[in-house]
CSV table of C-alpha atoms and ligand atoms in Angstrom, one decimal:
chain,number,residue,atom,x,y,z
A,14,MET,CA,-5.4,-9.4,27.0
A,15,SER,CA,-3.0,-6.7,26.9
A,16,ARG,CA,0.8,-7.0,25.7
A,17,THR,CA,4.0,-4.6,25.7
A,18,ALA,CA,6.9,-5.8,23.1
A,19,ARG,CA,10.4,-3.8,23.2
A,20,ALA,CA,11.9,-2.3,20.4
A,21,VAL,CA,14.6,-0.6,19.2
A,22,VAL,CA,13.9,3.0,18.0
A,23,LEU,CA,16.3,5.8,16.4
A,24,GLU,CA,15.4,8.7,18.8
A,25,GLU,CA,18.3,11.1,16.7
A,26,PHE,CA,20.5,11.3,13.8
A,27,GLY,CA,24.1,10.0,15.0
A,28,ALA,CA,22.5,9.5,18.7
A,29,PRO,CA,22.5,6.0,20.2
A,30,LEU,CA,19.6,3.6,19.8
A,31,SER,CA,17.4,3.2,22.6
A,32,LEU,CA,14.6,0.0,23.5
A,33,ARG,CA,11.9,1.3,24.5
A,34,THR,CA,8.5,-1.1,25.6
A,35,PHE,CA,5.3,-0.4,23.4
A,36,GLU,CA,1.6,-1.4,24.0
A,37,VAL,CA,0.7,-4.2,20.8
A,38,PRO,CA,-2.3,-2.9,19.5
A,39,ALA,CA,-5.2,-5.2,18.1
A,40,ALA,CA,-4.4,-5.9,14.7
A,41,PRO,CA,-5.7,-3.8,12.4
A,42,ALA,CA,-8.6,-4.5,9.6
A,43,GLY,CA,-7.1,-6.3,6.8
A,44,GLY,CA,-3.5,-6.7,8.5
A,45,MET,CA,-2.2,-8.7,11.1
A,46,VAL,CA,0.4,-8.7,14.6
A,47,VAL,CA,3.5,-11.1,14.3
A,48,ALA,CA,6.1,-11.4,17.0
A,49,CYS,CA,9.0,-10.7,15.7
A,50,ARG,CA,11.6,-13.6,16.0
A,51,HIS,CA,14.5,-12.2,14.1
A,52,GLY,CA,15.2,-8.5,12.3
A,53,GLY,CA,18.1,-8.3,10.2
A,54,VAL,CA,20.5,-5.3,10.1
A,55,CYS,CA,21.4,-4.1,6.6
A,56,GLY,CA,23.9,-1.7,5.6
A,57,THR,CA,21.1,0.1,4.6
A,58,ASP,CA,20.1,1.0,8.1
A,59,LEU,CA,23.7,2.4,9.1
A,60,HIS,CA,22.9,5.3,6.6
A,61,LEU,CA,19.5,5.7,8.4
A,62,ALA,CA,20.8,5.6,12.0
A,63,GLN,CA,23.3,8.5,10.9
A,64,GLY,CA,21.1,10.8,8.9
A,65,HIS,CA,21.8,10.1,5.7
A,66,LEU,CA,18.4,9.8,4.1
A,67,PRO,CA,15.9,12.1,4.9
A,68,ILE,CA,13.9,9.7,7.2
A,69,PRO,CA,11.5,10.7,9.7
A,70,VAL,CA,12.4,10.2,13.2
A,71,PRO,CA,11.9,9.1,16.2
A,72,LEU,CA,10.8,5.3,14.2
A,73,VAL,CA,11.7,2.2,15.2
A,74,LEU,CA,14.0,0.2,13.0
A,75,GLY,CA,14.6,-3.1,10.5
A,76,HIS,CA,13.2,-3.1,7.5
A,77,GLU,CA,13.9,-7.2,7.1
A,78,GLY,CA,12.3,-9.4,9.6
A,79,LEU,CA,11.0,-12.4,10.3
A,80,GLY,CA,8.5,-13.6,12.5
A,81,THR,CA,5.3,-15.4,13.9
A,82,VAL,CA,1.3,-14.6,13.3
A,83,GLU,CA,-0.2,-13.6,16.3
A,84,GLU,CA,-3.1,-12.2,15.5
A,85,PHE,CA,-5.1,-11.4,12.4
A,86,GLY,CA,-7.1,-8.2,12.5
A,87,PRO,CA,-10.8,-8.5,11.2
A,88,GLY,CA,-11.5,-9.3,7.3
A,89,THR,CA,-8.1,-10.2,6.7
A,90,ALA,CA,-7.9,-12.9,4.3
A,91,ALA,CA,-5.7,-16.1,6.1
A,92,ARG,CA,-3.7,-16.1,2.3
A,93,ASP,CA,0.0,-16.0,2.5
A,94,ALA,CA,1.2,-14.2,-1.2
A,95,ALA,CA,1.8,-17.6,-3.2
A,96,GLY,CA,-1.8,-17.9,-2.0
A,97,ARG,CA,-1.2,-20.7,0.4
A,98,GLU,CA,-3.4,-21.2,3.8
A,99,LEU,CA,-2.4,-18.7,6.7
A,100,ARG,CA,-2.5,-19.5,10.5
A,101,VAL,CA,-1.8,-18.3,13.7
A,102,GLY,CA,1.4,-19.9,14.7
A,103,ASP,CA,2.9,-20.0,11.1
A,104,THR,CA,6.7,-18.6,10.4
A,105,VAL,CA,6.5,-15.9,8.0
A,106,MET,CA,8.5,-13.1,6.1
A,107,TRP,CA,7.1,-9.7,4.9
A,108,ALA,CA,7.6,-7.4,2.6
A,109,SER,CA,9.3,-4.0,3.6
A,110,SER,CA,7.4,-2.3,1.3
A,111,ILE,CA,3.5,-1.4,0.8
A,112,ALA,CA,4.1,0.3,-3.1
A,113,CYS,CA,1.1,2.5,-3.4
A,114,GLY,CA,-0.8,1.1,-6.8
A,115,THR,CA,-2.0,4.6,-7.7
A,116,CYS,CA,1.0,6.7,-9.2
A,117,VAL,CA,2.6,7.2,-12.4
A,118,PRO,CA,4.9,4.6,-11.8
A,119,CYS,CA,2.4,1.9,-10.4
A,120,ARG,CA,-0.2,2.5,-12.5
A,121,LEU,CA,1.4,3.6,-15.7
A,122,HIS,CA,4.6,2.5,-15.9
A,123,ARG,CA,3.8,-1.0,-14.4
A,124,GLU,CA,7.2,-0.5,-12.0
A,125,PRO,CA,6.3,-0.4,-8.5
A,126,THR,CA,9.8,-0.8,-7.2
A,127,LEU,CA,10.3,2.8,-8.3
A,128,CYS,CA,6.7,3.7,-6.6
A,129,GLU,CA,6.4,7.5,-5.5
A,130,ASN,CA,4.7,6.6,-2.3
A,131,ARG,CA,6.1,3.8,-0.5
A,132,ARG,CA,5.4,3.1,3.1
A,133,THR,CA,8.7,1.2,4.6
A,134,TYR,CA,8.7,-0.2,7.6
A,135,GLY,CA,11.7,0.2,9.7
A,136,VAL,CA,12.4,3.4,7.1
A,137,ASN,CA,9.3,6.2,6.8
A,138,ARG,CA,6.8,4.8,9.2
A,139,PRO,CA,7.2,7.2,12.4
A,140,LEU,CA,6.0,6.6,15.7
A,141,ASP,CA,3.9,9.5,15.6
A,142,GLY,CA,2.9,7.9,12.7
A,143,GLY,CA,-0.8,5.8,13.6
A,144,SER,CA,1.7,3.3,14.8
A,145,GLU,CA,4.4,2.7,16.7
A,146,LEU,CA,5.7,-0.8,16.3
A,147,ALA,CA,6.3,-0.6,11.9
A,148,GLY,CA,10.0,-1.8,12.5
A,149,ALA,CA,11.2,-5.5,13.4
A,150,TRP,CA,14.3,-4.5,15.6
A,151,ALA,CA,11.2,-5.1,18.6
A,152,GLU,CA,9.4,-8.4,19.6
A,153,ALA,CA,6.0,-7.5,17.8
A,154,ILE,CA,5.4,-6.0,14.5
A,155,VAL,CA,2.1,-4.4,12.9
A,156,LEU,CA,1.5,-4.7,9.3
A,157,HIS,CA,-1.1,-3.2,7.6
A,158,GLU,CA,-3.7,-4.2,4.8
A,159,GLY,CA,-1.0,-4.3,1.8
A,160,ALA,CA,1.3,-5.8,3.2
A,161,THR,CA,3.0,-8.9,1.6
A,162,VAL,CA,3.3,-12.1,3.8
A,163,VAL,CA,4.9,-15.2,3.1
A,164,ARG,CA,4.5,-18.2,4.9
A,165,ILE,CA,7.8,-20.0,5.6
A,166,ASP,CA,8.6,-23.6,5.2
A,167,ASP,CA,9.0,-25.5,8.0
A,168,ALA,CA,12.4,-27.3,6.7
A,169,VAL,CA,13.6,-24.0,5.8
A,170,ASP,CA,16.1,-22.5,9.1
A,171,PRO,CA,15.1,-19.1,10.3
A,172,LEU,CA,18.4,-18.0,10.7
A,173,ALA,CA,19.6,-18.9,7.3
A,174,ALA,CA,16.4,-17.8,5.2
A,175,MET,CA,17.3,-14.4,7.3
A,176,ALA,CA,20.8,-14.7,5.5
A,177,PHE,CA,19.8,-12.8,2.2
A,178,ALA,CA,16.4,-10.7,4.1
A,179,CYS,CA,17.0,-7.7,1.8
A,180,ALA,CA,19.9,-9.0,-0.5
A,181,GLY,CA,17.8,-11.9,-1.9
A,182,PRO,CA,14.9,-10.0,-3.2
A,183,THR,CA,17.0,-7.4,-4.4
A,184,VAL,CA,18.9,-9.5,-6.5
A,185,VAL,CA,15.6,-11.8,-7.3
A,186,HIS,CA,14.6,-8.4,-8.7
A,187,ALA,CA,17.7,-7.4,-10.7
A,188,LEU,CA,18.1,-11.1,-12.2
A,189,TYR,CA,14.6,-12.3,-12.9
A,190,GLU,CA,13.4,-8.9,-14.2
A,191,ARG,CA,16.7,-6.9,-15.4
A,192,ARG,CA,19.1,-9.1,-16.3
A,193,PRO,CA,19.2,-12.9,-16.2
A,194,VAL,CA,21.8,-15.6,-15.7
A,195,ARG,CA,22.2,-17.2,-19.0
A,196,VAL,CA,22.7,-21.2,-18.6
A,197,GLY,CA,26.6,-21.0,-19.4
A,198,GLU,CA,27.3,-17.9,-18.5
A,199,VAL,CA,30.6,-16.5,-16.9
A,200,VAL,CA,29.6,-14.3,-14.5
A,201,VAL,CA,31.8,-12.1,-12.1
A,202,VAL,CA,30.2,-10.5,-9.0
A,203,GLN,CA,31.1,-7.1,-7.5
A,204,GLY,CA,31.3,-7.4,-4.2
A,205,ALA,CA,31.2,-10.1,-0.9
A,206,GLY,CA,28.7,-8.2,1.5
A,207,PRO,CA,25.0,-9.9,1.3
A,208,VAL,CA,24.3,-8.5,-2.0
A,209,GLY,CA,27.1,-10.1,-4.0
A,210,LEU,CA,26.9,-13.1,-2.1
A,211,ALA,CA,22.7,-13.3,-2.7
A,212,ALA,CA,23.5,-12.8,-6.5
A,213,ALA,CA,26.8,-15.2,-6.5
A,214,ALA,CA,24.4,-18.2,-5.1
A,215,LEU,CA,21.7,-17.2,-7.2
A,216,ALA,CA,24.1,-17.0,-10.3
A,217,GLN,CA,25.2,-20.7,-9.4
A,218,LEU,CA,21.9,-22.1,-9.1
A,219,ALA,CA,20.3,-20.0,-12.4
A,220,GLY,CA,23.4,-22.0,-14.3
A,221,ALA,CA,26.3,-19.8,-14.7
A,222,ALA,CA,29.0,-22.3,-16.0
A,223,LYS,CA,31.6,-20.2,-13.8
A,224,VAL,CA,30.9,-17.4,-10.9
A,225,ILE,CA,33.7,-15.0,-9.7
A,226,VAL,CA,33.1,-13.3,-6.7
A,227,VAL,CA,36.5,-10.2,-6.6
A,228,GLY,CA,35.3,-8.5,-3.3
A,229,GLY,CA,37.4,-8.5,0.2
A,230,PRO,CA,38.2,-8.6,2.5
A,231,GLN,CA,39.9,-12.3,2.5
A,232,GLY,CA,37.9,-13.9,5.9
A,233,ARG,CA,34.9,-12.8,3.9
A,234,LEU,CA,35.8,-14.3,0.9
A,235,ASP,CA,36.7,-17.6,2.5
A,236,LEU,CA,33.4,-18.0,4.4
A,237,ALA,CA,32.0,-17.1,1.2
A,238,ALA,CA,34.0,-20.1,-0.5
A,239,LYS,CA,32.6,-22.4,2.9
A,240,ALA,CA,29.7,-21.8,2.7
A,241,GLY,CA,29.6,-23.0,-1.0
A,242,ILE,CA,29.1,-19.3,-2.7
A,243,GLY,CA,31.3,-18.8,-5.8
A,244,ASP,CA,33.9,-20.9,-7.7
A,245,VAL,CA,36.8,-18.7,-7.6
A,246,HIS,CA,37.0,-15.2,-5.1
A,247,ILE,CA,39.7,-12.8,-5.5
A,248,ASP,CA,40.3,-10.5,-2.8
A,249,ILE,CA,40.4,-7.0,-4.5
A,250,THR,CA,41.7,-5.4,-1.1
A,251,GLY,CA,44.9,-8.0,-1.1
A,252,PRO,CA,48.9,-6.3,-1.1
A,253,GLY,CA,49.0,-6.2,-5.3
A,254,GLY,CA,45.9,-3.9,-4.9
A,255,ALA,CA,43.3,-3.2,-6.8
A,256,ALA,CA,44.9,-3.6,-10.4
A,257,ALA,CA,46.9,-6.8,-9.6
A,258,ALA,CA,43.2,-8.4,-8.5
A,259,LEU,CA,41.6,-7.0,-11.9
A,260,GLU,CA,43.9,-8.7,-13.8
A,261,ARG,CA,43.2,-12.0,-11.8
A,262,VAL,CA,39.3,-11.6,-12.9
A,263,ARG,CA,40.5,-10.7,-16.0
A,264,GLU,CA,42.7,-13.9,-16.3
A,265,GLU,CA,39.6,-16.5,-14.8
A,266,THR,CA,37.4,-15.1,-17.8
A,267,GLY,CA,40.0,-16.6,-20.5
A,268,GLY,CA,41.0,-12.9,-21.2
A,269,ARG,CA,38.2,-12.1,-22.3
A,270,GLY,CA,36.4,-10.8,-19.8
A,271,ALA,CA,32.3,-11.9,-18.3
A,272,ASP,CA,29.3,-12.9,-20.3
A,273,LEU,CA,27.7,-10.7,-17.6
A,274,VAL,CA,29.4,-8.6,-14.9
A,275,ILE,CA,27.0,-7.9,-11.7
A,276,GLU,CA,28.2,-4.9,-9.2
A,277,CYS,CA,27.0,-5.4,-5.6
A,278,ALA,CA,29.7,-3.4,-4.1
A,279,GLY,CA,28.0,0.1,-3.4
A,280,VAL,CA,31.3,1.9,-3.9
A,281,PRO,CA,31.4,4.9,-7.0
A,282,VAL,CA,35.3,3.3,-7.9
A,283,ALA,CA,33.8,0.0,-8.7
A,284,VAL,CA,32.3,0.7,-11.9
A,285,ALA,CA,34.6,2.1,-13.3
A,286,GLN,CA,36.4,-1.4,-12.6
A,287,GLY,CA,33.6,-3.6,-13.6
A,288,LEU,CA,33.2,-2.5,-17.2
A,289,THR,CA,36.7,-3.2,-17.8
A,290,LEU,CA,35.3,-6.9,-16.6
A,291,ALA,CA,33.1,-7.1,-19.1
A,292,ARG,CA,33.4,-8.7,-22.3
A,293,ARG,CA,32.7,-7.2,-26.1
A,294,GLY,CA,29.0,-7.9,-26.6
A,295,GLY,CA,28.1,-8.5,-22.3
A,296,SER,CA,26.6,-7.2,-20.2
A,297,TYR,CA,26.7,-4.9,-16.6
A,298,LEU,CA,23.9,-5.1,-14.7
A,299,VAL,CA,24.7,-2.4,-11.6
A,300,ILE,CA,22.7,-3.2,-8.2
A,301,GLY,CA,25.2,-1.9,-5.5
A,302,GLN,CA,24.9,1.9,-5.5
A,303,TYR,CA,21.4,1.9,-4.0
A,304,THR,CA,22.7,5.3,-1.2
A,305,ASP,CA,23.8,7.9,-3.7
A,306,ALA,CA,28.0,7.9,-2.5
A,307,GLY,CA,28.5,10.4,-5.1
A,308,ASP,CA,30.2,11.0,-8.8
A,309,THR,CA,33.3,8.5,-9.7
A,310,LEU,CA,35.8,9.2,-12.8
A,311,LEU,CA,34.9,6.5,-15.6
A,312,ASN,CA,36.1,5.6,-19.0
A,313,PRO,CA,32.3,5.9,-21.1
A,314,HIS,CA,34.6,4.8,-24.6
A,315,GLN,CA,34.2,1.3,-22.3
A,316,ILE,CA,31.1,1.3,-23.2
A,317,VAL,CA,30.8,1.3,-26.2
A,318,TYR,CA,33.9,-0.1,-27.2
A,319,ARG,CA,32.6,-4.0,-25.8
A,320,GLN,CA,29.5,-3.0,-26.8
A,321,LEU,CA,27.7,-2.9,-23.4
A,322,ASP,CA,24.3,-3.0,-21.8
A,323,VAL,CA,24.3,-1.9,-19.2
A,324,VAL,CA,21.2,-1.8,-16.4
A,325,GLY,CA,20.0,-0.9,-13.2
A,326,SER,CA,18.5,-2.3,-10.7
A,327,TRP,CA,16.5,-0.6,-8.0
A,328,ALA,CA,15.2,-2.1,-4.9
A,329,PHE,CA,12.1,-5.2,-4.8
A,330,THR,CA,8.7,-5.3,-4.6
A,331,GLY,CA,6.7,-7.6,-2.3
A,332,ALA,CA,6.8,-10.2,-5.3
A,333,HIS,CA,10.5,-10.7,-5.2
A,334,LEU,CA,10.3,-11.4,-1.8
A,335,THR,CA,8.2,-14.0,-2.8
A,336,GLU,CA,10.1,-15.3,-4.8
A,337,TYR,CA,12.7,-15.0,-2.6
A,338,VAL,CA,11.4,-17.1,-0.2
A,339,GLN,CA,9.8,-20.2,-3.2
A,340,LEU,CA,13.8,-19.9,-3.7
A,341,LEU,CA,14.9,-21.2,0.2
A,342,PRO,CA,14.5,-24.5,-0.2
A,343,ALA,CA,17.1,-24.8,-3.3
A,344,LEU,CA,18.8,-22.1,-1.7
A,345,THR,CA,19.7,-23.9,1.4
A,346,ALA,CA,19.8,-27.2,0.2
A,347,ARG,CA,22.8,-26.1,-2.1
A,348,PHE,CA,24.8,-23.3,0.3
A,349,ASP,CA,25.4,-23.1,3.6
A,350,LEU,CA,23.2,-19.7,4.6
A,351,ARG,CA,23.2,-20.4,8.0
A,352,SER,CA,27.4,-19.9,8.7
A,353,LEU,CA,26.4,-16.4,7.3
A,354,VAL,CA,24.8,-15.0,10.0
A,355,THR,CA,25.2,-13.8,13.7
A,356,SER,CA,22.6,-13.5,16.1
A,357,TYR,CA,22.5,-10.8,18.9
A,358,PRO,CA,20.1,-10.4,21.1
A,359,LEU,CA,17.6,-7.5,20.2
A,360,ALA,CA,19.8,-5.5,24.5
A,361,GLU,CA,22.6,-6.0,21.9
A,362,HIS,CA,21.4,-3.5,19.2
A,363,GLY,CA,24.9,-1.8,20.0
A,364,THR,CA,27.0,-4.1,19.7
A,365,ALA,CA,25.3,-6.2,16.5
A,366,LEU,CA,25.9,-2.8,14.3
A,367,ALA,CA,29.4,-2.1,15.1
A,368,ASP,CA,29.7,-5.2,14.3
A,369,VAL,CA,28.2,-5.0,10.9
A,370,ALA,CA,30.1,-1.2,10.8
A,371,GLY,CA,33.1,-3.0,11.0
A,372,GLY,CA,32.9,-6.1,8.8
A,373,ALA,CA,33.2,-8.0,12.1
A,374,THR,CA,30.3,-10.1,10.4
A,375,LEU,CA,28.3,-10.3,7.1
A,376,LYS,CA,25.1,-10.6,8.4
A,377,ALA,CA,23.8,-9.2,11.6
A,378,VAL,CA,20.1,-9.7,12.7
A,379,LEU,CA,18.5,-8.5,16.4
A,380,SER,CA,16.3,-11.5,17.6
A,381,SER,CA,14.0,-11.7,20.3
B,416,ZN,ZN1,17.9,-3.8,3.4
B,417,ZN,ZN1,2.8,4.0,-6.4
């Protein structure tokens, strides 16, 4: 009983993507085949398609996904990453990466997010690497032994779950492990993309007294406000320019600065600005600079004068995805995550990518 699945393939950097059809293989030992329903388009995908990161091609793109378990391979434990029973037909999300478990960061430094041999669906699993259907922009994905798979509660809208598919676990890693939000803190979030809004929403859930989102453009901030994310929204692209916007942020923090500033903007200049928004003795958590966008000029005196804890956070592991999924009932009860998402048919991948690049949508997903 063979079946085929269509998938979006990055054939070569900078060229249009293609939609190809592949045979769906039998589920591998210890793994499973999942019928993809939604594959998220992430800012990183735009960089991948342009060749800004050294990845092997051709490959099926999509490192964020949600789908339905179709078939277990021989010997696969029918349990999800939280230990719950898993059956064919269950709705699941899966972690993009599998850490090797044997490199020095994995084994000695206890930091699997920093694994030197991460194998990532939709990023570094090329068509000729032994498994063609290895990305989420497809009608099926083959997950291998060691993949983190977690069941989604039936009550959670799958499209709402996709709003922060990659951003959510990224922020969970940063806020659970690198610098937690404490009850009653004033938090500034720089950036109003998915990572910024995930950071703002999680800070609110964690008990922040006030969450100030500084980003843009205004339409994006309005969308966030409507979804219940952030208490104050300041447009840094407005007519007054960045200086006026930053002054307003300072006013909103009582002139002292925030207890915690979370950088989710991804542009290097944001770091120089963010250092000046934290109070003396506060913290600066840098998440957004995932892609190397180059050098920037900053005043290091700000770090000493303000006596800042400056903390970086890189990517996430399967544990963080599992924790994000466990937060989804609370997140979706408080915030309208579904309103942040635009769904496109798989064949309209070109439009989806263009809309993400042009800022026409906050979060695009390819649906099959
Ligand atoms: Zn991503
Ligand atoms: Zn490793």
